[in-house]
Short mmCIF file of C-alpha atoms and ligand atoms in Angstrom, two decimals:
data_model
loop_
_atom_site.label_atom_id
_atom_site.label_comp_id
_atom_site.label_asym_id
_atom_site.label_seq_id
_atom_site.Cartn_x
_atom_site.Cartn_y
_atom_site.Cartn_z
CA MET A 1 89.38 123.76 29.76
CA ASN A 2 92.43 125.01 28.01
CA ASN A 3 95.75 123.37 29.38
CA LEU A 4 98.04 124.79 26.76
CA PHE A 5 99.93 127.13 29.11
CA PHE A 6 100.16 125.32 32.35
CA GLU A 7 100.82 121.45 32.82
CA ILE A 8 97.92 120.85 35.31
CA ASP A 9 96.80 117.30 36.02
CA ASN A 10 93.52 116.25 34.65
CA SER A 11 92.21 115.16 38.15
CA ILE A 12 92.55 118.83 38.99
CA LEU A 13 91.11 120.28 35.90
CA ASP A 14 88.04 117.86 36.12
CA SER A 15 87.50 118.89 39.81
CA ALA A 16 87.88 122.60 38.87
CA ALA A 17 85.36 122.17 36.06
CA LYS A 18 82.81 120.45 38.50
CA THR A 19 83.63 123.10 41.35
CA GLU A 20 82.80 125.95 38.92
CA LEU A 21 79.48 124.57 37.76
CA ALA A 22 78.39 124.09 41.49
CA LEU A 23 79.27 127.76 42.08
CA ALA A 24 76.76 129.26 39.51
CA GLN A 25 74.42 130.48 41.97
CA GLU A 26 77.01 131.88 44.23
CA PHE A 27 78.69 133.67 41.35
CA SER A 28 75.50 135.10 40.11
CA ALA A 29 74.78 136.53 43.77
CA ILE A 30 78.35 138.23 43.57
CA ASN A 31 77.57 139.63 40.30
CA GLU A 32 74.38 141.14 41.66
CA ILE A 33 76.20 142.88 44.52
CA THR A 34 78.97 143.92 42.25
CA GLU A 35 76.69 145.64 39.95
CA TYR A 36 74.77 147.44 42.64
CA ASN A 37 78.01 148.70 44.11
CA GLN A 38 79.47 149.62 40.79
CA GLN A 39 76.44 151.93 40.28
CA LYS A 40 76.70 153.27 43.63
CA VAL A 41 80.38 154.37 42.84
CA LEU A 42 79.58 155.58 39.27
CA SER A 43 76.80 157.73 40.36
CA ALA A 44 79.03 159.45 43.07
CA PHE A 45 81.39 160.18 40.43
CA ILE A 46 78.86 161.76 38.28
CA ARG A 47 77.22 163.72 41.06
CA ASN A 48 80.68 165.14 41.90
CA LYS A 49 81.38 166.09 38.62
CA VAL A 50 84.81 164.24 38.43
CA SER A 51 86.96 165.77 35.76
CA GLU A 52 90.36 165.55 34.22
CA SER A 53 91.58 168.59 36.28
CA ASP A 54 91.01 166.63 39.41
CA PHE A 55 93.95 164.43 38.60
CA SER A 56 96.49 167.36 38.33
CA VAL A 57 99.67 167.09 40.59
CA SER A 58 99.88 169.20 43.68
CA THR A 59 103.08 169.85 45.75
CA GLY A 60 104.10 171.68 48.87
CA TYR A 61 101.16 172.53 51.21
CA ALA A 62 98.77 171.83 48.53
CA TYR A 63 95.98 174.11 49.78
CA GLY A 64 92.82 173.62 48.00
CA ASP A 65 93.82 170.46 46.09
CA ARG A 66 90.22 169.91 44.33
CA GLY A 67 90.85 166.45 43.35
CA ARG A 68 91.75 165.47 47.00
CA GLU A 69 88.58 167.29 48.35
CA LYS A 70 86.39 165.64 45.70
CA LEU A 71 87.84 162.26 46.60
CA ASP A 72 87.09 162.65 50.21
CA LYS A 73 83.42 163.49 49.15
CA ILE A 74 83.22 160.42 47.02
CA TYR A 75 84.32 158.11 49.74
CA ALA A 76 82.02 159.72 52.27
CA GLU A 77 79.05 159.38 49.87
CA VAL A 78 79.68 155.72 48.84
CA PHE A 79 80.44 154.61 52.34
CA GLY A 80 77.35 156.28 53.88
CA GLY A 81 79.35 158.75 55.94
CA GLU A 82 78.94 162.39 56.51
CA ASP A 83 82.63 162.84 55.62
CA ALA A 84 85.83 161.09 54.91
CA LEU A 85 89.51 161.26 54.54
CA VAL A 86 91.31 159.63 51.93
CA ARG A 87 95.21 159.92 51.60
CA HIS A 88 97.89 158.07 49.81
CA SER A 89 99.98 159.14 52.64
CA PHE A 90 98.36 156.68 55.19
CA THR A 91 101.20 154.19 55.05
CA CYS A 92 98.87 151.13 55.50
CA GLY A 93 95.67 149.85 57.28
CA THR A 94 97.30 149.89 60.74
CA HIS A 95 98.49 153.45 60.46
CA THR A 96 95.05 154.57 59.17
CA LEU A 97 93.20 152.90 62.14
CA ALA A 98 95.75 154.33 64.70
CA VAL A 99 95.20 157.74 63.28
CA ALA A 100 91.46 157.16 63.89
CA LEU A 101 91.80 155.72 67.28
CA CYS A 102 94.42 158.59 68.56
CA GLY A 103 92.09 161.12 66.78
CA VAL A 104 89.09 160.66 68.82
CA LEU A 105 90.34 158.91 72.17
CA ARG A 106 91.62 161.00 75.11
CA PRO A 107 93.52 160.27 78.27
CA GLY A 108 91.12 158.42 80.79
CA ASP A 109 88.71 157.22 78.10
CA VAL A 110 87.86 153.57 77.72
CA MET A 111 88.17 151.65 74.36
CA MET A 112 86.21 148.58 74.36
CA SER A 113 86.78 145.86 71.68
CA VAL A 114 83.55 143.86 71.38
CA THR A 115 84.97 141.26 68.82
CA GLY A 116 87.74 139.81 70.80
CA LEU A 117 91.36 140.33 70.38
CA PRO A 118 92.04 142.70 67.35
CA TYR A 119 93.99 141.99 64.31
CA ASP A 120 97.70 141.39 65.24
CA THR A 121 99.30 144.63 64.22
CA ILE A 122 96.68 146.62 66.22
CA HIS A 123 97.86 145.30 69.56
CA GLY A 124 101.01 147.49 69.56
CA VAL A 125 98.91 150.49 68.75
CA ILE A 126 96.57 149.86 71.79
CA GLY A 127 99.55 148.59 73.91
CA ILE A 128 97.91 145.33 74.67
CA GLY A 129 100.16 143.21 77.07
CA GLY A 130 102.78 146.05 77.31
CA LYS A 131 103.39 145.89 73.55
CA CYS A 132 105.08 148.98 72.25
CA ALA A 133 105.32 150.57 75.49
CA GLY A 134 106.88 153.92 75.50
CA GLN A 135 106.25 154.40 71.65
CA GLY A 136 103.04 156.51 72.27
CA SER A 137 100.70 153.54 72.28
CA LEU A 138 97.09 154.16 73.66
CA SER A 139 98.09 152.56 76.86
CA ASP A 140 101.06 155.15 77.27
CA LEU A 141 98.41 157.92 76.77
CA GLY A 142 96.35 156.63 79.50
CA ILE A 143 93.53 155.16 77.44
CA LYS A 144 92.20 152.00 78.94
CA TYR A 145 91.48 148.92 76.89
CA VAL A 146 88.78 146.36 77.67
CA GLN A 147 87.79 143.38 75.76
CA VAL A 148 84.70 141.43 75.26
CA ASP A 149 85.38 138.28 73.67
CA LEU A 150 83.35 136.42 70.98
CA GLY A 151 80.92 133.88 72.00
CA LYS A 152 81.75 130.15 71.66
CA ASP A 153 80.03 130.23 68.14
CA GLY A 154 82.48 132.96 67.16
CA ARG A 155 79.56 135.43 67.15
CA PRO A 156 79.45 138.78 69.15
CA ASP A 157 78.27 138.03 72.62
CA LEU A 158 75.49 140.76 72.91
CA GLU A 159 74.65 139.87 76.44
CA GLU A 160 78.16 140.43 77.62
CA ILE A 161 78.51 143.57 75.62
CA SER A 162 75.36 144.99 77.22
CA LYS A 163 76.70 144.24 80.79
CA GLN A 164 80.12 145.59 80.09
CA VAL A 165 78.83 148.75 78.39
CA SER A 166 76.38 149.30 81.17
CA ALA A 167 79.35 148.98 83.84
CA LEU A 168 81.96 150.95 81.85
CA LYS A 169 80.20 153.38 79.76
CA PRO A 170 83.21 153.23 77.18
CA LYS A 171 83.98 156.29 74.93
CA MET A 172 84.65 153.76 72.08
CA VAL A 173 83.30 150.48 71.06
CA TYR A 174 85.54 148.91 68.68
CA ILE A 175 84.42 146.25 65.93
CA GLN A 176 86.58 144.16 63.52
CA ARG A 177 84.55 143.28 60.56
CA SER A 178 86.98 140.64 58.98
CA ARG A 179 88.38 137.58 60.50
CA GLY A 180 92.12 138.43 60.41
CA TYR A 181 94.34 135.44 61.30
CA SER A 182 91.53 133.62 63.05
CA LEU A 183 88.98 130.96 62.14
CA ARG A 184 86.01 133.00 63.29
CA PRO A 185 83.38 134.03 60.89
CA SER A 186 83.49 137.55 59.51
CA LEU A 187 80.72 140.01 60.68
CA SER A 188 77.88 140.77 58.38
CA VAL A 189 76.71 144.54 58.28
CA ASP A 190 73.44 143.41 59.92
CA GLU A 191 75.38 141.90 62.79
CA ILE A 192 77.40 145.05 63.12
CA GLY A 193 73.86 146.95 63.18
CA GLU A 194 72.84 144.58 66.08
CA ILE A 195 76.05 145.54 68.06
CA VAL A 196 75.16 149.29 67.26
CA LYS A 197 71.64 149.10 68.61
CA THR A 198 72.61 147.10 71.87
CA VAL A 199 75.29 149.61 72.68
CA LYS A 200 73.47 152.82 71.87
CA ASN A 201 70.43 151.50 73.84
CA ILE A 202 72.70 151.81 76.86
CA HIS A 203 75.31 154.49 76.25
CA ASN A 204 76.19 156.75 73.41
CA SER A 205 79.63 155.19 72.67
CA ILE A 206 81.55 155.92 69.49
CA ILE A 207 81.22 152.82 67.33
CA MET A 208 84.29 152.50 65.38
CA VAL A 209 84.78 149.67 62.75
CA ASP A 210 88.01 148.15 61.34
CA ASN A 211 86.51 147.66 57.98
CA CYS A 212 89.63 146.10 56.30
CA TYR A 213 88.76 143.46 53.62
CA GLY A 214 85.00 144.31 54.07
CA GLU A 215 84.43 147.19 51.49
CA PHE A 216 81.79 146.35 48.68
CA VAL A 217 81.34 142.78 49.83
CA GLU A 218 77.78 143.73 50.75
CA LYS A 219 75.59 146.31 49.36
CA THR A 220 75.77 148.38 52.50
CA GLU A 221 78.73 149.22 54.66
CA PRO A 222 79.00 149.66 58.63
CA LEU A 223 78.22 153.24 58.65
CA ASP A 224 74.88 152.38 56.92
CA ALA A 225 74.07 150.28 60.04
CA GLY A 226 74.75 153.16 62.36
CA ALA A 227 78.53 152.92 63.27
CA ASP A 228 80.14 156.27 63.63
CA LEU A 229 83.49 155.80 62.13
CA MET A 230 85.34 153.27 60.10
CA ALA A 231 88.63 152.86 58.47
CA GLY A 232 90.52 150.70 56.02
CA SER A 233 93.38 150.45 53.62
CA LEU A 234 93.73 151.22 49.88
CA ILE A 235 95.84 148.32 49.19
CA LYS A 236 92.88 146.12 50.00
CA ASN A 237 89.35 146.27 48.59
CA ALA A 238 88.83 150.06 48.59
CA GLY A 239 91.79 150.89 46.32
CA GLY A 240 90.68 148.46 43.55
CA GLY A 241 94.18 147.18 42.91
CA ILE A 242 95.16 150.50 41.51
CA ALA A 243 95.89 152.84 44.40
CA ARG A 244 99.45 152.52 45.11
CA SER A 245 99.19 153.08 48.85
CA GLY A 246 96.94 154.79 51.29
CA GLY A 247 94.01 154.42 53.47
CA TYR A 248 90.67 156.07 54.36
CA ILE A 249 88.49 157.04 57.39
CA ALA A 250 84.85 157.81 56.90
CA GLY A 251 82.10 158.62 59.25
CA ARG A 252 80.54 161.32 61.41
CA LYS A 253 81.76 164.90 60.52
CA ASP A 254 83.10 165.85 63.79
CA LEU A 255 84.78 162.60 64.30
CA VAL A 256 86.51 162.76 60.99
CA GLU A 257 87.52 166.40 61.60
CA LEU A 258 89.12 165.12 65.00
CA CYS A 259 90.94 162.41 62.88
CA SER A 260 92.21 165.20 60.49
CA TYR A 261 94.25 166.92 63.28
CA ARG A 262 96.09 163.71 64.21
CA MET A 263 96.54 162.89 60.38
CA THR A 264 98.54 166.21 60.16
CA THR A 265 98.58 168.51 63.07
CA PRO A 266 96.14 170.44 65.45
CA GLY A 267 95.08 173.50 63.48
CA LEU A 268 96.09 172.22 60.00
CA GLY A 269 93.97 169.18 59.68
CA ARG A 270 92.93 168.30 56.33
CA GLU A 271 93.83 171.56 54.66
CA VAL A 272 97.26 170.39 53.71
CA GLY A 273 98.64 167.22 51.97
CA ALA A 274 100.21 167.18 48.61
CA THR A 275 98.88 164.46 46.36
CA PHE A 276 101.94 164.33 43.92
CA GLY A 277 99.80 163.11 41.14
CA GLU A 278 98.41 160.29 43.01
CA ASN A 279 94.81 161.51 42.67
CA ARG A 280 94.32 159.70 39.24
CA ASN A 281 95.16 156.40 40.78
CA MET A 282 93.15 156.87 43.81
CA PHE A 283 90.03 157.70 41.57
CA MET A 284 90.53 154.88 39.24
CA GLY A 285 91.02 152.64 42.37
CA ILE A 286 87.88 153.51 43.95
CA PHE A 287 86.05 153.40 40.49
CA ASN A 288 87.31 149.73 40.12
CA ALA A 289 86.84 148.64 43.54
CA PRO A 290 83.46 146.95 43.42
CA HIS A 291 84.41 144.89 40.30
CA VAL A 292 87.83 143.85 41.79
CA THR A 293 86.20 143.01 45.05
CA GLY A 294 83.76 140.73 43.17
CA GLU A 295 86.65 139.06 41.34
CA ALA A 296 88.45 138.50 44.71
CA LEU A 297 85.19 136.93 46.10
CA LYS A 298 84.85 134.51 43.02
CA THR A 299 88.48 133.56 43.51
CA ALA A 300 87.89 132.95 47.17
CA ALA A 301 84.54 131.09 46.55
CA PHE A 302 86.47 128.73 43.97
CA ALA A 303 89.37 127.91 46.24
CA GLY A 304 87.08 127.13 49.19
CA ALA A 305 84.78 124.83 47.04
CA PHE A 306 87.80 123.16 45.39
CA PHE A 307 89.51 122.30 48.61
CA LYS A 308 86.22 121.40 50.52
CA GLY A 309 85.72 119.01 47.67
CA ARG A 310 89.11 117.49 48.56
CA GLY A 311 88.08 116.81 52.10
CA TYR A 312 89.49 119.91 53.72
CA GLU A 313 87.78 122.15 56.28
CA VAL A 314 87.22 125.63 54.84
CA THR A 315 85.79 128.84 56.19
CA PRO A 316 83.52 130.25 54.71
CA ALA A 317 82.18 126.99 53.57
CA PRO A 318 80.61 126.75 50.14
CA GLY A 319 77.28 128.61 50.06
CA GLU A 320 77.92 130.29 53.42
CA LYS A 321 77.44 134.22 53.16
CA ARG A 322 80.64 136.24 52.85
CA HIS A 323 81.33 139.25 54.69
CA ASP A 324 84.97 139.87 53.77
CA ILE A 325 87.29 138.72 50.80
CA ILE A 326 89.21 136.00 52.91
CA GLN A 327 89.03 132.40 52.37
CA SER A 328 90.58 129.96 54.95
CA ILE A 329 91.61 126.50 54.39
CA ARG A 330 92.68 124.27 57.22
CA LEU A 331 95.52 122.34 55.60
CA GLY A 332 96.63 120.65 58.93
CA SER A 333 100.56 120.46 58.51
CA PRO A 334 103.22 122.90 57.98
CA GLU A 335 104.43 120.84 54.71
CA LYS A 336 100.93 121.51 53.22
CA LEU A 337 100.99 125.15 54.22
CA ILE A 338 104.49 125.58 52.37
CA ALA A 339 103.50 123.56 49.34
CA PHE A 340 100.27 125.54 48.89
CA CYS A 341 101.94 128.82 49.28
CA GLU A 342 104.69 127.74 46.67
CA GLY A 343 101.84 126.95 44.15
CA ILE A 344 100.19 130.20 44.71
CA GLN A 345 103.38 131.96 44.26
CA SER A 346 104.25 130.09 41.06
CA GLY A 347 101.06 131.42 39.62
CA ALA A 348 101.67 135.10 40.28
CA PRO A 349 102.14 137.72 37.50
CA VAL A 350 105.07 139.24 39.40
CA ASP A 351 107.83 137.24 41.07
CA SER A 352 106.42 133.76 40.08
CA PHE A 353 110.21 132.34 40.28
CA VAL A 354 110.77 133.01 43.88
CA THR A 355 110.08 130.57 46.59
CA PRO A 356 108.21 131.82 49.66
CA GLU A 357 109.90 130.95 53.06
CA PRO A 358 108.50 131.26 56.63
CA TRP A 359 109.92 134.37 58.38
CA ASP A 360 109.46 136.42 61.50
CA MET A 361 107.29 139.31 60.43
CA PRO A 362 107.27 142.52 62.33
CA GLY A 363 103.98 142.86 64.30
CA TYR A 364 103.25 139.13 64.24
CA ASP A 365 103.93 136.43 67.09
CA SER A 366 104.76 133.44 65.01
CA LYS A 367 106.61 132.72 61.83
CA VAL A 368 104.59 133.46 58.87
CA ILE A 369 104.73 132.16 55.22
CA MET A 370 103.44 134.49 52.58
CA ALA A 371 102.76 133.90 48.79
CA ALA A 372 102.50 137.27 47.21
CA GLY A 373 103.37 138.34 43.56
CA ALA A 374 101.85 141.69 43.19
CA PHE A 375 102.23 144.82 41.21
CA ILE A 376 101.97 146.85 44.36
CA MET A 377 104.12 145.50 47.41
CA GLY A 378 102.16 143.73 49.91
CA ALA A 379 98.81 144.56 48.16
CA SER A 380 96.43 141.77 49.56
CA ILE A 381 93.56 142.76 47.05
CA GLU A 382 96.02 140.97 44.64
CA LEU A 383 95.97 137.27 44.98
CA SER A 384 98.03 136.39 48.20
CA ALA A 385 98.03 133.80 50.77
CA ASP A 386 99.47 133.83 54.13
CA ALA A 387 99.76 131.35 56.93
CA PRO A 388 101.24 131.81 60.37
CA LEU A 389 103.20 128.60 61.07
CA ARG A 390 101.05 127.53 64.20
CA GLU A 391 98.08 125.40 64.94
CA PRO A 392 95.68 124.86 63.07
CA TYR A 393 97.99 125.23 60.09
CA ALA A 394 95.48 127.06 58.10
CA VAL A 395 96.23 129.25 55.16
CA TRP A 396 94.25 132.63 54.67
CA MET A 397 94.01 133.67 51.02
CA GLN A 398 92.69 136.71 49.56
CA GLY A 399 92.49 138.86 46.60
CA GLY A 400 92.72 138.35 42.85
CA LEU A 401 92.45 141.24 40.49
CA ASN A 402 90.70 138.98 37.95
CA TYR A 403 89.10 135.62 38.75
CA HIS A 404 90.54 133.85 35.58
CA SER A 405 94.05 134.27 36.82
CA GLY A 406 92.97 133.68 40.61
CA LYS A 407 91.61 130.32 39.63
CA THR A 408 94.72 129.31 37.68
CA ALA A 409 96.83 130.12 40.64
CA VAL A 410 94.46 128.08 43.06
CA MET A 411 94.89 125.05 40.50
CA LEU A 412 98.58 125.66 40.55
CA ALA A 413 98.47 125.47 44.45
CA ALA A 414 96.71 122.06 44.22
CA ARG A 415 99.28 120.86 41.64
CA SER A 416 101.98 121.73 44.17
CA LEU A 417 100.40 119.74 46.92
CA LEU A 418 99.68 116.77 44.24
CA LYS A 419 103.38 116.77 43.38
CA LYS A 420 104.39 116.35 46.92
CA GLY A 421 101.86 113.68 47.45
CA LEU A 422 100.00 116.02 49.85
CA LEU A 423 96.73 116.87 48.17
C1 LIG B 1 95.02 144.14 56.96
C2 LIG B 1 94.41 144.28 58.38
C3 LIG B 1 94.79 145.40 59.10
C4 LIG B 1 96.02 146.22 59.08
O1 LIG B 1 96.24 146.56 57.82
P1 LIG B 1 97.80 146.62 57.25
O2 LIG B 1 97.61 147.34 55.98
O3 LIG B 1 98.33 145.37 57.05
O4 LIG B 1 98.68 147.61 58.26
C5 LIG B 1 93.87 145.61 60.24
N1 LIG B 1 92.74 144.99 60.57
C6 LIG B 1 92.43 144.05 59.65
C7 LIG B 1 91.22 143.23 59.87
C8 LIG B 1 93.17 143.64 58.35
O5 LIG B 1 92.68 142.85 57.61
#
């Protein structure tokens, strides 16, 4: 192991080498999925005859922006949907999910989350507990929210889902694939398929999936398993570390069309929306997405196995199947969280010299410390670690544009703990 550029203790280098050897099988499984998904994306580019002219700049109304339309088609094909909307103007994942929710739900409808409490920033969109009252949350619009919690094992409670769907016949059943800031396992596409079957046997609810962090982790996506609609962020997996902002919605044609009227206005829908030259980045982004997701998965697997080897509880555990790119490590104390995040930050290509500090982040209930040194602000497909300063003092890390730099940053996090006598 080369130690010319970073002074990393031999004890850390030795464990890192052993960790990597033990991961050979897991890495080869990740490579296999990456190659499959890379071919899926490449073939969609070829079928759709992507060409230099698709990268041209549109301004104003931008009727008939061909690159924009082609990108929608590629996303639809790759994600197994009839249609898709991909725009740099979706400001983040929350915005994209909100457009999808508001696009299809109407006053009086019931939205039923069947994977427990959704991701923190979605609470305000729904209006859970009066959050964002008066701002036009779903609750303000007369849309009723119902929640079926996960079972004790952290898995969907199919029995309770059946009961609630029979009783309430919800317009929408909402599934979150990734773990968010919880220690529950992520959902596999197969498990999502089981929920779809359970629900559709009883009632034809719209099945909507928050697919953030899940894209390209498996060979199939939620739409392949029968979901009707899914959405995600382009500064996570789907943007491949290249898209500078944005989101996507994919799924059933009639539903995607409804979303388009919320995205712009009734009547105009998807026909307008200048792309200002962002198309090239978005095409390159989806082209790179399977590979970058694979690199992030390897970085996560390395971090999980390394810290497991040091006696920490990690989720997923080494060898466990992954359905998102997140690795959580239960560090157990605020001092360790802070040292870990400082170490990750010190190994970032951008802003390596700053010290992350816990702060009150909009949309989150406790102080959060974040390590992020990214080319795109807040992009969590780039290596990042965040941790709410609350029990169980676990850090959630994700991303890594390439495994080699990701692994280095994880070793620097270990060094930061070691220096303070905390490893
Ligand atoms: C990141 C994330 C969101 C929200 O996306 P932002 O881009 O942070 O607004 C929603 N759900 C899940 C599961 C996420 O990981």
